[in-house]
Amino acid sequence: MIDAYEGGARVIVETVKNIFKSPVGIFIYALSTAIVGIVILLAFLSLIVVPSNLPWTLPVLIGFNAAGGGYGVAEKWGTYPMKKLALFSFAVILTIAGGTIITLFCPWEQLLDMNRYLISGVASLIFTFFGAWIAAKSQQLKHNL
């Protein structure tokens, strides 16, 4: 009986591994880790900083996590034909998620504050492509060694 459960667990683990090796899986993994990173950093900063100052730190947190996510996507995809579209959509989704998450930590903030989304979106776009650029340079360096 235990062998049947163990075999089923192996099949599930192998299926999940194959999903995360695909381009969509890599994108979802990078996006989910970036969103969780924003939540963790906002929770940490809410203990240190006055809560009314949290919305001002949001573009920095989104930019930091966007750079890491852009690096992760670009490093694992290699030569994917629609990488720029994927990085752009990554930045947009991360901006929307960060703008929504800040309302959980600061309930008095408006959900659709266009200035926040504009500033965070610009930071997210810049740093997503910056992270992807760093990944490309890292791959070139590894290739030349």
PDB file of C-alpha atoms in Angstrom:
ATOM      1  CA  MET A   1       0.000   0.000   0.000  1.00  0.00           C
ATOM      2  CA  ILE A   2       2.820   2.379   0.857  1.00  0.00           C
ATOM      3  CA  ASP A   3       4.483   1.534  -2.467  1.00  0.00           C
ATOM      4  CA  ALA A   4       1.393   2.719  -4.317  1.00  0.00           C
ATOM      5  CA  TYR A   5       1.431   6.057  -2.482  1.00  0.00           C
ATOM      6  CA  GLU A   6       5.167   6.423  -3.032  1.00  0.00           C
ATOM      7  CA  GLY A   7       4.793   5.731  -6.750  1.00  0.00           C
ATOM      8  CA  GLY A   8       1.960   8.245  -7.019  1.00  0.00           C
ATOM      9  CA  ALA A   9       4.005  10.847  -5.205  1.00  0.00           C
ATOM     10  CA  ARG A  10       6.910  10.276  -7.617  1.00  0.00           C
ATOM     11  CA  VAL A  11       4.624  10.766 -10.595  1.00  0.00           C
ATOM     12  CA  ILE A  12       3.264  14.004  -9.142  1.00  0.00           C
ATOM     13  CA  VAL A  13       6.737  15.336  -8.344  1.00  0.00           C
ATOM     14  CA  GLU A  14       7.992  14.516 -11.846  1.00  0.00           C
ATOM     15  CA  THR A  15       4.944  16.207 -13.382  1.00  0.00           C
ATOM     16  CA  VAL A  16       5.516  19.358 -11.323  1.00  0.00           C
ATOM     17  CA  LYS A  17       9.214  19.364 -12.281  1.00  0.00           C
ATOM     18  CA  ASN A  18       8.326  19.096 -15.969  1.00  0.00           C
ATOM     19  CA  ILE A  19       5.816  21.932 -15.649  1.00  0.00           C
ATOM     20  CA  PHE A  20       8.401  24.226 -14.046  1.00  0.00           C
ATOM     21  CA  LYS A  21      10.925  23.408 -16.793  1.00  0.00           C
ATOM     22  CA  SER A  22       8.607  24.789 -19.469  1.00  0.00           C
ATOM     23  CA  PRO A  23       8.669  28.517 -20.330  1.00  0.00           C
ATOM     24  CA  VAL A  24       5.234  29.046 -18.759  1.00  0.00           C
ATOM     25  CA  GLY A  25       6.338  27.273 -15.595  1.00  0.00           C
ATOM     26  CA  ILE A  26       9.484  29.376 -15.369  1.00  0.00           C
ATOM     27  CA  PHE A  27       7.381  32.523 -15.807  1.00  0.00           C
ATOM     28  CA  ILE A  28       4.865  31.476 -13.135  1.00  0.00           C
ATOM     29  CA  TYR A  29       7.627  30.481 -10.713  1.00  0.00           C
ATOM     30  CA  ALA A  30       9.470  33.789 -11.147  1.00  0.00           C
ATOM     31  CA  LEU A  31       6.237  35.758 -10.833  1.00  0.00           C
ATOM     32  CA  SER A  32       5.085  33.946  -7.714  1.00  0.00           C
ATOM     33  CA  THR A  33       8.449  34.342  -5.982  1.00  0.00           C
ATOM     34  CA  ALA A  34       8.502  38.053  -6.848  1.00  0.00           C
ATOM     35  CA  ILE A  35       4.994  38.570  -5.453  1.00  0.00           C
ATOM     36  CA  VAL A  36       5.840  36.643  -2.291  1.00  0.00           C
ATOM     37  CA  GLY A  37       8.998  38.759  -2.002  1.00  0.00           C
ATOM     38  CA  ILE A  38       6.923  41.935  -2.116  1.00  0.00           C
ATOM     39  CA  VAL A  39       4.611  40.601   0.589  1.00  0.00           C
ATOM     40  CA  ILE A  40       7.512  39.576   2.832  1.00  0.00           C
ATOM     41  CA  LEU A  41       9.320  42.892   2.426  1.00  0.00           C
ATOM     42  CA  LEU A  42       6.134  44.883   3.042  1.00  0.00           C
ATOM     43  CA  ALA A  43       5.432  42.834   6.167  1.00  0.00           C
ATOM     44  CA  PHE A  44       8.977  43.411   7.403  1.00  0.00           C
ATOM     45  CA  LEU A  45       8.897  47.130   6.663  1.00  0.00           C
ATOM     46  CA  SER A  46       5.497  47.511   8.298  1.00  0.00           C
ATOM     47  CA  LEU A  47       7.170  46.527  11.573  1.00  0.00           C
ATOM     48  CA  ILE A  48       9.983  49.055  11.173  1.00  0.00           C
ATOM     49  CA  VAL A  49       8.579  51.997   9.230  1.00  0.00           C
ATOM     50  CA  VAL A  50       5.524  54.085  10.013  1.00  0.00           C
ATOM     51  CA  PRO A  51       2.658  52.493   8.030  1.00  0.00           C
ATOM     52  CA  SER A  52       1.849  55.770   6.278  1.00  0.00           C
ATOM     53  CA  ASN A  53       5.321  55.643   4.653  1.00  0.00           C
ATOM     54  CA  LEU A  54       4.837  52.149   3.178  1.00  0.00           C
ATOM     55  CA  PRO A  55       3.283  53.350  -0.102  1.00  0.00           C
ATOM     56  CA  TRP A  56       6.413  55.428  -0.750  1.00  0.00           C
ATOM     57  CA  THR A  57       8.596  52.330  -0.476  1.00  0.00           C
ATOM     58  CA  LEU A  58       6.450  50.279  -2.861  1.00  0.00           C
ATOM     59  CA  PRO A  59       8.243  51.267  -6.119  1.00  0.00           C
ATOM     60  CA  VAL A  60      11.582  50.310  -4.568  1.00  0.00           C
ATOM     61  CA  LEU A  61      10.262  46.929  -3.442  1.00  0.00           C
ATOM     62  CA  ILE A  62       8.616  46.253  -6.781  1.00  0.00           C
ATOM     63  CA  GLY A  63      11.782  47.283  -8.637  1.00  0.00           C
ATOM     64  CA  PHE A  64      13.956  45.046  -6.477  1.00  0.00           C
ATOM     65  CA  ASN A  65      11.735  42.007  -6.978  1.00  0.00           C
ATOM     66  CA  ALA A  66      11.262  42.814 -10.670  1.00  0.00           C
ATOM     67  CA  ALA A  67      15.032  42.758 -11.187  1.00  0.00           C
ATOM     68  CA  GLY A  68      15.275  39.368  -9.525  1.00  0.00           C
ATOM     69  CA  GLY A  69      12.341  38.022 -11.507  1.00  0.00           C
ATOM     70  CA  GLY A  70      13.670  39.403 -14.791  1.00  0.00           C
ATOM     71  CA  TYR A  71      17.009  37.776 -14.064  1.00  0.00           C
ATOM     72  CA  GLY A  72      15.336  34.454 -13.294  1.00  0.00           C
ATOM     73  CA  VAL A  73      13.207  34.479 -16.423  1.00  0.00           C
ATOM     74  CA  ALA A  74      16.014  35.530 -18.758  1.00  0.00           C
ATOM     75  CA  GLU A  75      18.564  33.161 -17.250  1.00  0.00           C
ATOM     76  CA  LYS A  76      16.436  30.049 -17.593  1.00  0.00           C
ATOM     77  CA  TRP A  77      14.779  30.800 -20.910  1.00  0.00           C
ATOM     78  CA  GLY A  78      17.890  31.380 -22.947  1.00  0.00           C
ATOM     79  CA  THR A  79      16.848  32.098 -26.526  1.00  0.00           C
ATOM     80  CA  TYR A  80      13.085  32.260 -26.225  1.00  0.00           C
ATOM     81  CA  PRO A  81      11.459  34.068 -29.166  1.00  0.00           C
ATOM     82  CA  MET A  82       8.987  36.200 -27.181  1.00  0.00           C
ATOM     83  CA  LYS A  83      11.200  37.159 -24.256  1.00  0.00           C
ATOM     84  CA  LYS A  84      10.496  40.913 -24.451  1.00  0.00           C
ATOM     85  CA  LEU A  85       6.745  40.368 -24.387  1.00  0.00           C
ATOM     86  CA  ALA A  86       7.109  38.003 -21.437  1.00  0.00           C
ATOM     87  CA  LEU A  87       9.286  40.492 -19.533  1.00  0.00           C
ATOM     88  CA  PHE A  88       6.832  43.307 -20.263  1.00  0.00           C
ATOM     89  CA  SER A  89       3.869  41.245 -19.060  1.00  0.00           C
ATOM     90  CA  PHE A  90       5.904  40.191 -16.011  1.00  0.00           C
ATOM     91  CA  ALA A  91       6.450  43.850 -15.118  1.00  0.00           C
ATOM     92  CA  VAL A  92       2.788  44.734 -15.621  1.00  0.00           C
ATOM     93  CA  ILE A  93       1.494  41.827 -13.525  1.00  0.00           C
ATOM     94  CA  LEU A  94       4.007  42.578 -10.783  1.00  0.00           C
ATOM     95  CA  THR A  95       2.937  46.236 -10.720  1.00  0.00           C
ATOM     96  CA  ILE A  96      -0.739  45.330 -10.441  1.00  0.00           C
ATOM     97  CA  ALA A  97      -0.012  42.782  -7.714  1.00  0.00           C
ATOM     98  CA  GLY A  98       2.119  45.236  -5.725  1.00  0.00           C
ATOM     99  CA  GLY A  99      -0.493  47.983  -5.989  1.00  0.00           C
ATOM    100  CA  THR A 100      -3.145  45.582  -4.759  1.00  0.00           C
ATOM    101  CA  ILE A 101      -1.034  44.154  -1.944  1.00  0.00           C
ATOM    102  CA  ILE A 102      -0.266  47.590  -0.492  1.00  0.00           C
ATOM    103  CA  THR A 103      -3.976  48.009   0.264  1.00  0.00           C
ATOM    104  CA  LEU A 104      -3.755  45.013   2.602  1.00  0.00           C
ATOM    105  CA  PHE A 105      -1.044  46.690   4.658  1.00  0.00           C
ATOM    106  CA  CYS A 106      -2.492  50.205   4.336  1.00  0.00           C
ATOM    107  CA  PRO A 107      -6.282  49.821   4.125  1.00  0.00           C
ATOM    108  CA  TRP A 108      -6.780  53.595   3.947  1.00  0.00           C
ATOM    109  CA  GLU A 109      -4.994  53.757   0.590  1.00  0.00           C
ATOM    110  CA  GLN A 110      -7.028  53.845  -2.608  1.00  0.00           C
ATOM    111  CA  LEU A 111      -6.964  50.676  -4.657  1.00  0.00           C
ATOM    112  CA  LEU A 112      -6.720  52.496  -7.985  1.00  0.00           C
ATOM    113  CA  ASP A 113      -4.205  55.257  -7.307  1.00  0.00           C
ATOM    114  CA  MET A 114      -2.893  55.913 -10.796  1.00  0.00           C
ATOM    115  CA  ASN A 115       0.217  57.780  -9.601  1.00  0.00           C
ATOM    116  CA  ARG A 116       1.282  54.744  -7.576  1.00  0.00           C
ATOM    117  CA  TYR A 117       0.707  52.417 -10.513  1.00  0.00           C
ATOM    118  CA  LEU A 118       2.540  54.717 -12.918  1.00  0.00           C
ATOM    119  CA  ILE A 119       5.621  55.145 -10.718  1.00  0.00           C
ATOM    120  CA  SER A 120       5.688  51.472  -9.741  1.00  0.00           C
ATOM    121  CA  GLY A 121       5.129  50.407 -13.346  1.00  0.00           C
ATOM    122  CA  VAL A 122       8.033  52.458 -14.625  1.00  0.00           C
ATOM    123  CA  ALA A 123      10.290  51.079 -11.883  1.00  0.00           C
ATOM    124  CA  SER A 124       9.094  47.558 -12.609  1.00  0.00           C
ATOM    125  CA  LEU A 125       9.715  47.858 -16.358  1.00  0.00           C
ATOM    126  CA  ILE A 126      13.166  49.367 -15.947  1.00  0.00           C
ATOM    127  CA  PHE A 127      14.355  46.868 -13.382  1.00  0.00           C
ATOM    128  CA  THR A 128      12.802  43.820 -15.068  1.00  0.00           C
ATOM    129  CA  PHE A 129      14.746  44.550 -18.231  1.00  0.00           C
ATOM    130  CA  PHE A 130      17.815  45.449 -16.158  1.00  0.00           C
ATOM    131  CA  GLY A 131      17.663  42.048 -14.447  1.00  0.00           C
ATOM    132  CA  ALA A 132      17.291  40.347 -17.825  1.00  0.00           C
ATOM    133  CA  TRP A 133      20.274  42.322 -19.141  1.00  0.00           C
ATOM    134  CA  ILE A 134      22.372  41.186 -16.172  1.00  0.00           C
ATOM    135  CA  ALA A 135      21.330  37.576 -16.851  1.00  0.00           C
ATOM    136  CA  ALA A 136      22.382  37.919 -20.502  1.00  0.00           C
ATOM    137  CA  LYS A 137      25.757  39.345 -19.483  1.00  0.00           C
ATOM    138  CA  SER A 138      26.195  36.555 -16.937  1.00  0.00           C
ATOM    139  CA  GLN A 139      25.481  33.923 -19.586  1.00  0.00           C
ATOM    140  CA  GLN A 140      28.003  35.546 -21.937  1.00  0.00           C
ATOM    141  CA  LEU A 141      30.596  35.528 -19.187  1.00  0.00           C
ATOM    142  CA  LYS A 142      29.953  31.850 -18.417  1.00  0.00           C
ATOM    143  CA  HIS A 143      30.105  31.037 -22.108  1.00  0.00           C
ATOM    144  CA  ASN A 144      33.445  32.832 -22.552  1.00  0.00           C
ATOM    145  CA  LEU A 145      35.049  31.036 -19.634  1.00  0.00           C
TER     146      LEU A 145
END
